[in-house]
Amino acid sequence: LGPNSDFFFGADELGRDLFVRVLYGARTSLKIAIIATGIELVLGVFLGMLAGLRRGWIDTVISRLVDLVLAIPLLLLGISLGIATGGGERMVIFLIAFFGWPYIARIVRGQTLSLRESQFIEAANSLGAPSRWIMMREILPNLVAPIVVYSTLIIPVNIVAESSLSFLGVGVQEP
């Protein structure tokens, strides 16, 4: 059936409302995108702050790990892991989070390197503040704005990645 006063988007062959099905699909896509974005942010912010604050060999290892993850193609690994494990919501969340954290880690690392040279960080160091305290009390509050902007921009990208993986048969399947 086409769109009418009872069904805004129409109905399928079985008489099910397409508008309700679209809303249900949007709920699933948003859930996957928000959970994956949260995992990306936690992992990326932690590793980015750690790399930017510690520098040295820790920064080198994390930067090479970021380069390694960015070199792996999402869709090819997604297809192979989906076939091997059967796909599903958890696999899609894992894939999106695994391939998304390097971007926020690079942003946070750059901001942390910039903040590390600030006078308030030098003052905290001169007072003998531990690194964990400096990360949580001094650097993290100054990173909130870039993190919020990045997370609002990456949620639609994660929705597109989820729909691409689902289209390829790896993600969430009907019904």
mmCIF file of C-alpha atoms in Angstrom:
data_model
loop_
_atom_site.group_PDB
_atom_site.id
_atom_site.type_symbol
_atom_site.label_atom_id
_atom_site.label_comp_id
_atom_site.label_asym_id
_atom_site.label_seq_id
_atom_site.Cartn_x
_atom_site.Cartn_y
_atom_site.Cartn_z
ATOM 1 C CA LEU A 1 0.000 0.000 0.000
ATOM 2 C CA GLY A 2 1.106 3.530 -0.710
ATOM 3 C CA PRO A 3 1.111 6.357 1.808
ATOM 4 C CA ASN A 4 -2.300 7.254 3.209
ATOM 5 C CA SER A 5 -3.895 8.692 6.345
ATOM 6 C CA ASP A 6 -3.397 5.425 8.273
ATOM 7 C CA PHE A 7 0.185 4.707 7.197
ATOM 8 C CA PHE A 8 2.462 7.732 6.665
ATOM 9 C CA PHE A 9 5.050 5.780 4.644
ATOM 10 C CA GLY A 10 2.630 3.121 3.448
ATOM 11 C CA ALA A 11 2.561 -0.558 4.292
ATOM 12 C CA ASP A 12 4.375 -3.630 2.992
ATOM 13 C CA GLU A 13 2.846 -6.792 1.509
ATOM 14 C CA LEU A 14 1.975 -8.137 4.955
ATOM 15 C CA GLY A 15 0.235 -4.933 6.063
ATOM 16 C CA ARG A 16 2.999 -3.756 8.417
ATOM 17 C CA ASP A 17 3.467 -0.008 8.843
ATOM 18 C CA LEU A 18 6.707 1.098 7.158
ATOM 19 C CA PHE A 19 6.996 4.231 9.342
ATOM 20 C CA VAL A 20 7.145 2.094 12.483
ATOM 21 C CA ARG A 21 9.725 -0.176 10.872
ATOM 22 C CA VAL A 22 11.863 2.845 9.933
ATOM 23 C CA LEU A 23 11.674 4.132 13.517
ATOM 24 C CA TYR A 24 12.639 0.716 14.861
ATOM 25 C CA GLY A 25 15.597 0.541 12.458
ATOM 26 C CA ALA A 26 16.673 4.054 13.445
ATOM 27 C CA ARG A 27 16.583 3.008 17.099
ATOM 28 C CA THR A 28 18.893 0.092 16.388
ATOM 29 C CA SER A 29 21.261 2.210 14.285
ATOM 30 C CA LEU A 30 21.431 4.949 16.903
ATOM 31 C CA LYS A 31 22.064 2.430 19.672
ATOM 32 C CA ILE A 32 24.944 0.851 17.789
ATOM 33 C CA ALA A 33 26.408 4.231 16.774
ATOM 34 C CA ILE A 34 26.227 5.704 20.285
ATOM 35 C CA ILE A 35 27.717 2.641 21.995
ATOM 36 C CA ALA A 36 30.517 2.414 19.409
ATOM 37 C CA THR A 37 31.198 6.144 19.743
ATOM 38 C CA GLY A 38 31.409 5.805 23.521
ATOM 39 C CA ILE A 39 33.917 2.968 23.240
ATOM 40 C CA GLU A 40 35.897 4.933 20.645
ATOM 41 C CA LEU A 41 36.024 7.967 22.900
ATOM 42 C CA VAL A 42 37.113 6.092 26.015
ATOM 43 C CA LEU A 43 39.869 4.222 24.215
ATOM 44 C CA GLY A 44 40.975 7.108 22.003
ATOM 45 C CA VAL A 45 40.998 9.736 24.752
ATOM 46 C CA PHE A 46 42.928 7.506 27.142
ATOM 47 C CA LEU A 47 45.565 6.458 24.612
ATOM 48 C CA GLY A 48 45.829 9.958 23.120
ATOM 49 C CA MET A 49 46.345 11.565 26.530
ATOM 50 C CA LEU A 50 48.817 8.874 27.511
ATOM 51 C CA ALA A 51 50.826 9.326 24.303
ATOM 52 C CA GLY A 52 50.787 13.115 24.520
ATOM 53 C CA LEU A 53 51.664 13.325 28.190
ATOM 54 C CA ARG A 54 54.280 10.563 28.485
ATOM 55 C CA ARG A 55 56.027 11.033 25.131
ATOM 56 C CA GLY A 56 59.109 8.856 24.515
ATOM 57 C CA TRP A 57 58.674 5.173 23.706
ATOM 58 C CA ILE A 58 55.024 5.128 24.878
ATOM 59 C CA ASP A 59 54.170 7.819 22.340
ATOM 60 C CA THR A 60 56.025 5.923 19.634
ATOM 61 C CA VAL A 61 54.256 2.626 20.373
ATOM 62 C CA ILE A 62 50.797 4.226 20.486
ATOM 63 C CA SER A 63 51.465 6.228 17.301
ATOM 64 C CA ARG A 64 52.578 3.091 15.441
ATOM 65 C CA LEU A 65 49.494 1.258 16.725
ATOM 66 C CA VAL A 66 47.329 4.093 15.402
ATOM 67 C CA ASP A 67 49.073 3.878 12.017
ATOM 68 C CA LEU A 68 48.604 0.105 11.953
ATOM 69 C CA VAL A 69 44.868 0.291 12.676
ATOM 70 C CA LEU A 70 44.384 3.044 10.093
ATOM 71 C CA ALA A 71 46.077 0.877 7.457
ATOM 72 C CA ILE A 72 43.520 -1.950 7.786
ATOM 73 C CA PRO A 73 40.418 -1.634 5.553
ATOM 74 C CA LEU A 74 37.199 -1.702 7.594
ATOM 75 C CA LEU A 75 34.913 -3.375 5.077
ATOM 76 C CA LEU A 76 37.286 -6.203 4.165
ATOM 77 C CA LEU A 77 38.021 -7.071 7.776
ATOM 78 C CA GLY A 78 34.323 -6.645 8.582
ATOM 79 C CA ILE A 79 33.279 -9.103 5.908
ATOM 80 C CA SER A 80 35.862 -11.688 6.933
ATOM 81 C CA LEU A 81 35.106 -11.400 10.668
ATOM 82 C CA GLY A 82 31.383 -11.377 9.991
ATOM 83 C CA ILE A 83 31.591 -14.596 8.016
ATOM 84 C CA ALA A 84 33.807 -16.206 10.650
ATOM 85 C CA THR A 85 31.680 -15.192 13.651
ATOM 86 C CA GLY A 86 28.213 -14.784 12.178
ATOM 87 C CA GLY A 87 28.024 -10.988 12.502
ATOM 88 C CA GLY A 88 25.422 -9.277 14.628
ATOM 89 C CA GLU A 89 25.225 -6.157 16.777
ATOM 90 C CA ARG A 90 28.241 -6.904 18.942
ATOM 91 C CA MET A 91 30.457 -7.540 15.942
ATOM 92 C CA VAL A 92 29.388 -4.274 14.308
ATOM 93 C CA ILE A 93 29.996 -2.321 17.520
ATOM 94 C CA PHE A 94 33.425 -3.939 17.877
ATOM 95 C CA LEU A 95 34.381 -3.184 14.265
ATOM 96 C CA ILE A 96 33.241 0.433 14.372
ATOM 97 C CA ALA A 97 34.943 1.085 17.709
ATOM 98 C CA PHE A 98 38.128 -0.734 16.639
ATOM 99 C CA PHE A 99 38.450 1.348 13.492
ATOM 100 C CA GLY A 100 37.282 4.640 15.025
ATOM 101 C CA TRP A 101 39.471 5.182 18.071
ATOM 102 C CA PRO A 102 42.666 6.174 16.197
ATOM 103 C CA TYR A 103 41.086 9.379 14.895
ATOM 104 C CA ILE A 104 40.162 10.708 18.332
ATOM 105 C CA ALA A 105 43.493 9.465 19.706
ATOM 106 C CA ARG A 106 45.329 11.639 17.173
ATOM 107 C CA ILE A 107 43.190 14.665 17.991
ATOM 108 C CA VAL A 108 43.635 14.202 21.744
ATOM 109 C CA ARG A 109 47.360 13.546 21.402
ATOM 110 C CA GLY A 110 47.851 16.787 19.487
ATOM 111 C CA GLN A 111 45.829 18.781 21.998
ATOM 112 C CA THR A 112 47.646 17.140 24.900
ATOM 113 C CA LEU A 113 51.023 17.987 23.396
ATOM 114 C CA SER A 114 49.868 21.588 23.124
ATOM 115 C CA LEU A 115 48.459 21.687 26.659
ATOM 116 C CA ARG A 116 51.529 19.950 28.079
ATOM 117 C CA GLU A 117 53.583 23.095 27.495
ATOM 118 C CA SER A 118 51.077 25.338 29.294
ATOM 119 C CA GLN A 119 51.965 27.164 32.473
ATOM 120 C CA PHE A 120 49.271 25.496 34.572
ATOM 121 C CA ILE A 121 50.722 22.062 33.731
ATOM 122 C CA GLU A 122 54.191 23.267 34.653
ATOM 123 C CA ALA A 123 52.789 24.608 37.922
ATOM 124 C CA ALA A 124 51.136 21.262 38.696
ATOM 125 C CA ASN A 125 54.403 19.461 37.915
ATOM 126 C CA SER A 126 56.369 21.818 40.144
ATOM 127 C CA LEU A 127 53.945 21.127 42.996
ATOM 128 C CA GLY A 128 54.614 17.411 42.603
ATOM 129 C CA ALA A 129 51.224 16.377 41.230
ATOM 130 C CA PRO A 130 51.151 12.785 39.937
ATOM 131 C CA SER A 131 50.598 12.159 36.227
ATOM 132 C CA ARG A 132 47.145 10.659 36.796
ATOM 133 C CA TRP A 133 46.053 13.814 38.635
ATOM 134 C CA ILE A 134 47.400 16.040 35.862
ATOM 135 C CA MET A 135 45.628 13.949 33.212
ATOM 136 C CA MET A 136 42.261 13.948 34.979
ATOM 137 C CA ARG A 137 42.236 17.389 36.624
ATOM 138 C CA GLU A 138 44.231 19.569 34.272
ATOM 139 C CA ILE A 139 44.257 18.131 30.753
ATOM 140 C CA LEU A 140 40.928 16.284 30.426
ATOM 141 C CA PRO A 141 38.720 19.317 31.255
ATOM 142 C CA ASN A 142 40.509 21.271 28.527
ATOM 143 C CA LEU A 143 39.824 18.487 26.022
ATOM 144 C CA VAL A 144 36.055 18.435 26.525
ATOM 145 C CA ALA A 145 35.255 20.829 23.650
ATOM 146 C CA PRO A 146 37.147 18.918 20.925
ATOM 147 C CA ILE A 147 35.818 15.609 22.263
ATOM 148 C CA VAL A 148 32.192 16.802 22.166
ATOM 149 C CA VAL A 149 32.589 18.228 18.661
ATOM 150 C CA TYR A 150 34.242 15.047 17.402
ATOM 151 C CA SER A 151 31.637 12.782 18.972
ATOM 152 C CA THR A 152 28.727 14.701 17.433
ATOM 153 C CA LEU A 153 30.377 14.539 14.030
ATOM 154 C CA ILE A 154 31.304 10.860 14.216
ATOM 155 C CA ILE A 155 27.874 9.462 15.182
ATOM 156 C CA PRO A 156 26.469 9.884 11.634
ATOM 157 C CA VAL A 157 29.645 8.336 10.210
ATOM 158 C CA ASN A 158 29.170 5.357 12.513
ATOM 159 C CA ILE A 159 25.541 5.024 11.366
ATOM 160 C CA VAL A 160 26.730 4.893 7.742
ATOM 161 C CA ALA A 161 29.399 2.317 8.653
ATOM 162 C CA GLU A 162 26.774 0.209 10.447
ATOM 163 C CA SER A 163 24.404 0.369 7.494
ATOM 164 C CA SER A 164 27.232 -0.517 5.093
ATOM 165 C CA LEU A 165 28.199 -3.550 7.138
ATOM 166 C CA SER A 166 24.546 -4.583 7.438
ATOM 167 C CA PHE A 167 24.101 -4.211 3.687
ATOM 168 C CA LEU A 168 27.077 -6.506 3.148
ATOM 169 C CA GLY A 169 25.509 -9.126 5.419
ATOM 170 C CA VAL A 170 27.767 -8.651 8.450
ATOM 171 C CA GLY A 171 25.629 -6.386 10.607
ATOM 172 C CA VAL A 172 22.160 -6.474 12.040
ATOM 173 C CA GLN A 173 19.729 -8.462 9.904
ATOM 174 C CA GLU A 174 15.958 -8.358 9.680
ATOM 175 C CA PRO A 175 13.607 -8.518 11.456
#
